[in-house]
CSV table of N, CA, C and O in Angstrom, one decimal:
chain,number,residue,atom,x,y,z
N,1,MET,N,-37.0,-2.1,3.5
N,1,MET,CA,-35.8,-1.9,4.3
N,1,MET,C,-35.7,-0.4,4.8
N,1,MET,O,-35.8,0.5,4.0
N,2,PRO,N,-35.5,-0.1,6.1
N,2,PRO,CA,-35.5,1.3,6.5
N,2,PRO,C,-34.2,1.9,6.1
N,2,PRO,O,-33.2,1.3,5.8
N,3,ALA,N,-34.2,3.2,5.9
N,3,ALA,CA,-33.0,4.0,5.5
N,3,ALA,C,-32.0,3.8,6.6
N,3,ALA,O,-32.3,3.7,7.8
N,4,LEU,N,-30.7,3.8,6.2
N,4,LEU,CA,-29.6,3.6,7.1
N,4,LEU,C,-29.5,4.8,8.0
N,4,LEU,O,-29.2,4.7,9.2
N,5,VAL,N,-29.7,6.0,7.5
N,5,VAL,CA,-29.7,7.2,8.3
N,5,VAL,C,-30.9,8.0,8.0
N,5,VAL,O,-31.3,8.2,6.9
N,6,ALA,N,-31.6,8.4,9.0
N,6,ALA,CA,-32.8,9.3,8.9
N,6,ALA,C,-32.6,10.4,9.9
N,6,ALA,O,-31.8,10.4,10.8
N,7,LYS,N,-33.5,11.4,9.8
N,7,LYS,CA,-33.5,12.5,10.7
N,7,LYS,C,-34.8,12.4,11.6
N,7,LYS,O,-35.9,12.0,11.1
N,8,GLU,N,-34.7,12.7,12.8
N,8,GLU,CA,-35.8,12.6,13.8
N,8,GLU,C,-35.9,14.0,14.5
N,8,GLU,O,-35.0,14.6,14.9
N,9,GLN,N,-37.2,14.4,14.6
N,9,GLN,CA,-37.4,15.6,15.3
N,9,GLN,C,-37.8,15.3,16.7
N,9,GLN,O,-38.6,14.4,17.0
N,10,SER,N,-37.2,15.9,17.7
N,10,SER,CA,-37.5,15.6,19.1
N,10,SER,C,-37.2,16.9,19.9
N,10,SER,O,-36.0,17.4,19.9
N,11,GLY,N,-38.1,17.4,20.7
N,11,GLY,CA,-37.9,18.5,21.6
N,11,GLY,C,-37.3,19.7,20.9
N,11,GLY,O,-36.5,20.4,21.5
N,12,GLY,N,-37.7,20.0,19.6
N,12,GLY,CA,-37.2,21.1,18.9
N,12,GLY,C,-35.8,20.9,18.3
N,12,GLY,O,-35.3,21.8,17.7
N,13,HIS,N,-35.3,19.8,18.5
N,13,HIS,CA,-34.0,19.5,17.9
N,13,HIS,C,-34.1,18.4,16.8
N,13,HIS,O,-34.9,17.5,16.9
N,14,GLU,N,-33.3,18.5,15.8
N,14,GLU,CA,-33.3,17.5,14.8
N,14,GLU,C,-32.0,16.7,15.0
N,14,GLU,O,-30.9,17.2,15.3
N,15,ARG,N,-32.1,15.4,15.0
N,15,ARG,CA,-30.9,14.5,15.2
N,15,ARG,C,-30.9,13.4,14.2
N,15,ARG,O,-31.9,13.0,13.7
N,16,VAL,N,-29.7,12.9,14.0
N,16,VAL,CA,-29.5,11.8,13.0
N,16,VAL,C,-29.7,10.5,13.8
N,16,VAL,O,-29.3,10.3,14.9
N,17,VAL,N,-30.5,9.6,13.1
N,17,VAL,CA,-30.7,8.3,13.7
N,17,VAL,C,-30.3,7.3,12.7
N,17,VAL,O,-30.7,7.3,11.6
N,18,ARG,N,-29.5,6.3,13.1
N,18,ARG,CA,-29.0,5.3,12.3
N,18,ARG,C,-29.9,4.1,12.4
N,18,ARG,O,-30.2,3.6,13.5
N,19,GLY,N,-30.4,3.6,11.2
N,19,GLY,CA,-31.2,2.4,11.2
N,19,GLY,C,-30.3,1.2,11.4
N,19,GLY,O,-29.1,1.3,11.3
N,20,ARG,N,-30.9,0.0,11.6
N,20,ARG,CA,-30.1,-1.2,11.7
N,20,ARG,C,-29.9,-1.8,10.4
N,20,ARG,O,-30.8,-2.1,9.7
N,21,ASP,N,-28.6,-2.1,10.1
N,21,ASP,CA,-28.2,-2.8,8.9
N,21,ASP,C,-27.0,-3.6,9.2
N,21,ASP,O,-25.9,-3.2,9.1
N,22,PRO,N,-27.2,-4.8,9.8
N,22,PRO,CA,-26.1,-5.6,10.3
N,22,PRO,C,-25.0,-5.9,9.2
N,22,PRO,O,-23.8,-5.8,9.5
N,23,PRO,N,-25.3,-6.1,7.9
N,23,PRO,CA,-24.3,-6.3,7.0
N,23,PRO,C,-23.4,-5.1,6.8
N,23,PRO,O,-22.1,-5.2,6.7
N,24,ALA,N,-24.0,-3.9,6.8
N,24,ALA,CA,-23.2,-2.7,6.6
N,24,ALA,C,-22.3,-2.4,7.9
N,24,ALA,O,-21.2,-2.0,7.8
N,25,ALA,N,-22.9,-2.7,9.0
N,25,ALA,CA,-22.1,-2.6,10.3
N,25,ALA,C,-20.9,-3.5,10.3
N,25,ALA,O,-19.8,-3.1,10.7
N,26,ARG,N,-21.1,-4.7,9.8
N,26,ARG,CA,-20.0,-5.7,9.8
N,26,ARG,C,-18.9,-5.2,8.8
N,26,ARG,O,-17.7,-5.4,9.1
N,27,VAL,N,-19.3,-4.7,7.7
N,27,VAL,CA,-18.3,-4.2,6.8
N,27,VAL,C,-17.5,-3.0,7.4
N,27,VAL,O,-16.3,-3.0,7.3
N,28,ARG,N,-18.1,-2.1,8.1
N,28,ARG,CA,-17.4,-1.0,8.8
N,28,ARG,C,-16.4,-1.6,9.8
N,28,ARG,O,-15.3,-1.1,9.9
N,29,VAL,N,-16.9,-2.5,10.6
N,29,VAL,CA,-16.0,-3.1,11.7
N,29,VAL,C,-14.8,-3.8,11.0
N,29,VAL,O,-13.7,-3.7,11.5
N,30,VAL,N,-15.1,-4.6,10.0
N,30,VAL,CA,-14.0,-5.3,9.3
N,30,VAL,C,-13.0,-4.3,8.8
N,30,VAL,O,-11.7,-4.5,8.9
N,31,ALA,N,-13.4,-3.3,8.1
N,31,ALA,CA,-12.5,-2.3,7.6
N,31,ALA,C,-11.7,-1.6,8.6
N,31,ALA,O,-10.5,-1.4,8.5
N,32,ARG,N,-12.4,-1.2,9.8
N,32,ARG,CA,-11.6,-0.6,10.8
N,32,ARG,C,-10.6,-1.5,11.4
N,32,ARG,O,-9.5,-1.2,11.7
N,33,ARG,N,-11.0,-2.8,11.6
N,33,ARG,CA,-10.1,-3.8,12.2
N,33,ARG,C,-8.8,-3.9,11.3
N,33,ARG,O,-7.7,-3.9,11.8
N,34,ARG,N,-9.0,-4.0,10.0
N,34,ARG,CA,-7.9,-4.1,9.0
N,34,ARG,C,-6.9,-2.9,9.2
N,34,ARG,O,-5.7,-3.0,9.2
N,35,VAL,N,-7.5,-1.7,9.3
N,35,VAL,CA,-6.7,-0.5,9.5
N,35,VAL,C,-5.9,-0.6,10.8
N,35,VAL,O,-4.7,-0.5,10.8
N,36,PHE,N,-6.6,-0.9,11.9
N,36,PHE,CA,-5.9,-0.9,13.2
N,36,PHE,C,-4.9,-2.1,13.3
N,36,PHE,O,-3.9,-2.0,13.9
N,37,GLU,N,-5.2,-3.2,12.7
N,37,GLU,CA,-4.3,-4.3,12.7
N,37,GLU,C,-3.0,-4.1,11.9
N,37,GLU,O,-2.0,-4.7,12.1
N,38,SER,N,-3.1,-3.1,11.0
N,38,SER,CA,-1.9,-2.8,10.2
N,38,SER,C,-0.9,-1.9,10.9
N,38,SER,O,0.2,-1.7,10.5
N,39,TRP,N,-1.3,-1.4,12.1
N,39,TRP,CA,-0.5,-0.5,12.8
N,39,TRP,C,0.4,-1.4,13.7
N,39,TRP,O,-0.1,-2.3,14.3
N,40,PRO,N,1.7,-1.0,14.0
N,40,PRO,CA,2.5,-1.8,14.9
N,40,PRO,C,2.0,-1.7,16.3
N,40,PRO,O,1.5,-0.6,16.7
N,41,ALA,N,2.2,-2.7,17.1
N,41,ALA,CA,1.7,-2.8,18.4
N,41,ALA,C,2.3,-1.7,19.3
N,41,ALA,O,1.7,-1.2,20.3
N,42,ALA,N,3.5,-1.2,18.9
N,42,ALA,CA,4.1,-0.1,19.7
N,42,ALA,C,3.4,1.2,19.7
N,42,ALA,O,3.6,2.0,20.6
N,43,VAL,N,2.4,1.4,18.8
N,43,VAL,CA,1.7,2.7,18.8
N,43,VAL,C,0.6,2.7,19.9
N,43,VAL,O,0.2,3.8,20.2
N,44,TRP,N,0.2,1.5,20.4
N,44,TRP,CA,-0.9,1.5,21.3
N,44,TRP,C,-0.5,1.8,22.7
N,44,TRP,O,0.6,1.5,23.1
N,45,ARG,N,-1.4,2.4,23.5
N,45,ARG,CA,-1.2,2.6,24.9
N,45,ARG,C,-1.0,1.2,25.6
N,45,ARG,O,-1.5,0.2,25.1
N,46,LYS,N,-0.3,1.2,26.7
N,46,LYS,CA,-0.1,-0.1,27.4
N,46,LYS,C,-1.5,-0.7,27.7
N,46,LYS,O,-2.4,0.0,28.2
N,47,GLY,N,-1.5,-2.0,27.4
N,47,GLY,CA,-2.8,-2.7,27.7
N,47,GLY,C,-3.8,-2.7,26.6
N,47,GLY,O,-4.8,-3.4,26.7
N,48,MET,N,-3.6,-1.9,25.6
N,48,MET,CA,-4.6,-1.8,24.5
N,48,MET,C,-4.4,-3.0,23.5
N,48,MET,O,-3.3,-3.3,23.2
N,49,THR,N,-5.5,-3.5,23.1
N,49,THR,CA,-5.5,-4.5,22.0
N,49,THR,C,-6.3,-4.0,20.9
N,49,THR,O,-7.0,-3.0,21.0
N,50,VAL,N,-6.3,-4.6,19.8
N,50,VAL,CA,-7.1,-4.2,18.6
N,50,VAL,C,-8.6,-4.2,19.0
N,50,VAL,O,-9.3,-3.3,18.7
N,51,ASP,N,-9.0,-5.2,19.7
N,51,ASP,CA,-10.4,-5.3,20.1
N,51,ASP,C,-10.8,-4.1,21.0
N,51,ASP,O,-11.9,-3.5,20.8
N,52,ARG,N,-9.9,-3.8,21.9
N,52,ARG,CA,-10.2,-2.7,22.8
N,52,ARG,C,-10.2,-1.4,22.1
N,52,ARG,O,-11.0,-0.5,22.3
N,53,VAL,N,-9.2,-1.2,21.1
N,53,VAL,CA,-9.2,0.0,20.3
N,53,VAL,C,-10.5,0.2,19.5
N,53,VAL,O,-11.1,1.2,19.4
N,54,LEU,N,-10.9,-0.9,18.9
N,54,LEU,CA,-12.2,-0.9,18.2
N,54,LEU,C,-13.4,-0.5,19.1
N,54,LEU,O,-14.2,0.3,18.6
N,55,ALA,N,-13.4,-1.0,20.3
N,55,ALA,CA,-14.5,-0.6,21.2
N,55,ALA,C,-14.4,0.9,21.6
N,55,ALA,O,-15.4,1.6,21.6
N,56,VAL,N,-13.2,1.3,21.9
N,56,VAL,CA,-13.0,2.8,22.3
N,56,VAL,C,-13.4,3.7,21.1
N,56,VAL,O,-14.1,4.7,21.3
N,57,TYR,N,-13.0,3.3,20.0
N,57,TYR,CA,-13.3,4.1,18.7
N,57,TYR,C,-14.8,4.1,18.5
N,57,TYR,O,-15.4,5.2,18.3
N,58,ALA,N,-15.5,3.0,18.6
N,58,ALA,CA,-16.9,2.9,18.4
N,58,ALA,C,-17.7,3.7,19.4
N,58,ALA,O,-18.7,4.4,19.0
N,59,VAL,N,-17.3,3.7,20.6
N,59,VAL,CA,-18.0,4.5,21.6
N,59,VAL,C,-17.8,6.0,21.5
N,59,VAL,O,-18.7,6.8,21.6
N,60,THR,N,-16.5,6.3,21.2
N,60,THR,CA,-16.2,7.7,21.1
N,60,THR,C,-16.7,8.4,19.8
N,60,THR,O,-17.2,9.5,19.9
N,61,VAL,N,-16.6,7.7,18.7
N,61,VAL,CA,-16.9,8.3,17.4
N,61,VAL,C,-18.3,7.7,16.9
N,61,VAL,O,-18.3,7.0,15.9
N,62,SER,N,-19.3,7.8,17.7
N,62,SER,CA,-20.6,7.2,17.4
N,62,SER,C,-21.6,8.4,17.1
N,62,SER,O,-21.3,9.5,17.4
N,63,LEU,N,-22.6,8.0,16.4
N,63,LEU,CA,-23.7,9.0,16.1
N,63,LEU,C,-24.3,9.5,17.4
N,63,LEU,O,-24.7,10.7,17.5
N,64,ASP,N,-24.4,8.6,18.4
N,64,ASP,CA,-24.9,9.1,19.7
N,64,ASP,C,-24.0,10.1,20.4
N,64,ASP,O,-24.5,11.1,20.9
N,65,ALA,N,-22.7,9.9,20.3
N,65,ALA,CA,-21.7,10.8,20.9
N,65,ALA,C,-21.8,12.2,20.1
N,65,ALA,O,-21.8,13.3,20.7
N,66,PHE,N,-21.9,12.1,18.8
N,66,PHE,CA,-22.0,13.3,18.0
N,66,PHE,C,-23.3,14.0,18.3
N,66,PHE,O,-23.3,15.3,18.5
N,67,ASP,N,-24.4,13.3,18.4
N,67,ASP,CA,-25.7,13.9,18.8
N,67,ASP,C,-25.6,14.6,20.1
N,67,ASP,O,-26.1,15.7,20.3
N,68,LEU,N,-25.0,14.0,21.1
N,68,LEU,CA,-24.9,14.6,22.4
N,68,LEU,C,-24.1,15.8,22.4
N,68,LEU,O,-24.5,16.9,22.9
N,69,ALA,N,-22.9,15.8,21.7
N,69,ALA,CA,-22.1,17.0,21.6
N,69,ALA,C,-22.7,18.1,20.9
N,69,ALA,O,-22.7,19.3,21.4
N,70,VAL,N,-23.4,17.9,19.8
N,70,VAL,CA,-23.9,18.9,18.9
N,70,VAL,C,-25.3,19.4,19.5
N,70,VAL,O,-25.5,20.6,19.6
N,71,HIS,N,-26.2,18.5,19.8
N,71,HIS,CA,-27.5,18.9,20.1
N,71,HIS,C,-27.8,19.1,21.6
N,71,HIS,O,-28.6,20.0,22.0
N,72,GLU,N,-27.1,18.4,22.4
N,72,GLU,CA,-27.3,18.6,23.9
N,72,GLU,C,-26.3,19.6,24.5
N,72,GLU,O,-26.6,20.3,25.4
N,73,ARG,N,-25.0,19.6,23.9
N,73,ARG,CA,-24.0,20.5,24.5
N,73,ARG,C,-23.7,21.7,23.7
N,73,ARG,O,-22.9,22.6,24.1
N,74,GLY,N,-24.3,21.8,22.5
N,74,GLY,CA,-24.1,23.0,21.7
N,74,GLY,C,-22.8,23.1,20.9
N,74,GLY,O,-22.5,24.2,20.4
N,75,TRP,N,-22.1,22.0,20.8
N,75,TRP,CA,-20.8,22.1,20.0
N,75,TRP,C,-21.2,22.1,18.5
N,75,TRP,O,-22.2,21.5,18.1
N,76,SER,N,-20.4,22.7,17.7
N,76,SER,CA,-20.6,22.6,16.3
N,76,SER,C,-20.1,21.3,15.8
N,76,SER,O,-19.3,20.6,16.4
N,77,PRO,N,-20.6,20.8,14.6
N,77,PRO,CA,-20.1,19.6,14.1
N,77,PRO,C,-18.5,19.6,13.9
N,77,PRO,O,-17.8,18.7,14.2
N,78,ASP,N,-18.0,20.8,13.4
N,78,ASP,CA,-16.6,20.9,13.2
N,78,ASP,C,-15.8,20.8,14.6
N,78,ASP,O,-14.8,20.2,14.7
N,79,GLU,N,-16.4,21.4,15.6
N,79,GLU,CA,-15.8,21.4,16.9
N,79,GLU,C,-15.7,20.0,17.5
N,79,GLU,O,-14.7,19.5,18.0
N,80,THR,N,-16.8,19.2,17.2
N,80,THR,CA,-16.9,17.8,17.7
N,80,THR,C,-15.8,17.0,17.0
N,80,THR,O,-15.1,16.2,17.6
N,81,GLU,N,-15.7,17.2,15.7
N,81,GLU,CA,-14.7,16.4,14.9
N,81,GLU,C,-13.3,16.8,15.4
N,81,GLU,O,-12.4,15.9,15.4
N,82,ARG,N,-13.0,18.1,15.6
N,82,ARG,CA,-11.7,18.5,16.1
N,82,ARG,C,-11.4,17.9,17.5
N,82,ARG,O,-10.3,17.7,17.8
N,83,TRP,N,-12.4,17.7,18.3
N,83,TRP,CA,-12.2,17.1,19.6
N,83,TRP,C,-11.9,15.7,19.5
N,83,TRP,O,-11.1,15.1,20.3
N,84,TRP,N,-12.6,15.0,18.6
N,84,TRP,CA,-12.4,13.5,18.5
N,84,TRP,C,-10.9,13.2,18.3
N,84,TRP,O,-10.4,12.2,18.8
N,85,GLN,N,-10.2,13.9,17.4
N,85,GLN,CA,-8.8,13.5,17.1
N,85,GLN,C,-7.9,13.5,18.3
N,85,GLN,O,-7.3,12.4,18.5
N,86,PRO,N,-7.8,14.5,19.1
N,86,PRO,CA,-6.9,14.4,20.2
N,86,PRO,C,-7.4,13.5,21.3
N,86,PRO,O,-6.7,12.8,22.0
N,87,ALA,N,-8.7,13.4,21.4
N,87,ALA,CA,-9.3,12.5,22.4
N,87,ALA,C,-9.0,11.1,22.1
N,87,ALA,O,-8.6,10.3,23.0
N,88,LEU,N,-9.2,10.7,20.9
N,88,LEU,CA,-8.8,9.3,20.5
N,88,LEU,C,-7.3,9.0,20.7
N,88,LEU,O,-6.9,8.0,21.1
N,89,GLY,N,-6.5,10.0,20.3
N,89,GLY,CA,-5.1,9.9,20.5
N,89,GLY,C,-4.7,9.6,22.0
N,89,GLY,O,-3.9,8.7,22.3
N,90,GLU,N,-5.3,10.4,22.9
N,90,GLU,CA,-5.0,10.2,24.3
N,90,GLU,C,-5.6,8.8,24.8
N,90,GLU,O,-4.9,8.2,25.7
N,91,LEU,N,-6.7,8.4,24.3
N,91,LEU,CA,-7.3,7.1,24.7
N,91,LEU,C,-6.6,5.9,24.3
N,91,LEU,O,-6.5,4.9,25.0
N,92,ILE,N,-6.1,5.9,23.0
N,92,ILE,CA,-5.6,4.7,22.5
N,92,ILE,C,-4.1,4.6,22.1
N,92,ILE,O,-3.5,3.6,22.0
N,93,LEU,N,-3.5,5.8,21.9
N,93,LEU,CA,-2.1,5.8,21.5
N,93,LEU,C,-1.1,6.0,22.6
N,93,LEU,O,-1.4,6.7,23.6
N,94,ALA,N,0.1,5.3,22.5
N,94,ALA,CA,1.1,5.5,23.4
N,94,ALA,C,1.6,6.9,23.4
N,94,ALA,O,1.6,7.6,22.4
N,95,GLY,N,2.1,7.4,24.5
N,95,GLY,CA,2.6,8.8,24.7
N,95,GLY,C,3.8,9.0,24.0
N,95,GLY,O,4.3,9.9,23.5
């Protein structure tokens, strides 16, 4: 079984690469769904559903997004995480 997370060297940059582990991915999605389903519908932006929130979260807070911000755009890991919080708030939460 491949490691869930490995490091890859490419073009002078080291990046994190997530291996495929469907059971672990399902556990993460189920856990996130439980959290988001526990929030009242009034907190979501108009038109948002739990499924849409899960999709926006997955795309925004992915290892690919982290890799792009840190290795291609030169953001620090802390800067990336500080950006995620308000960005997600604007994307999924009601004003």
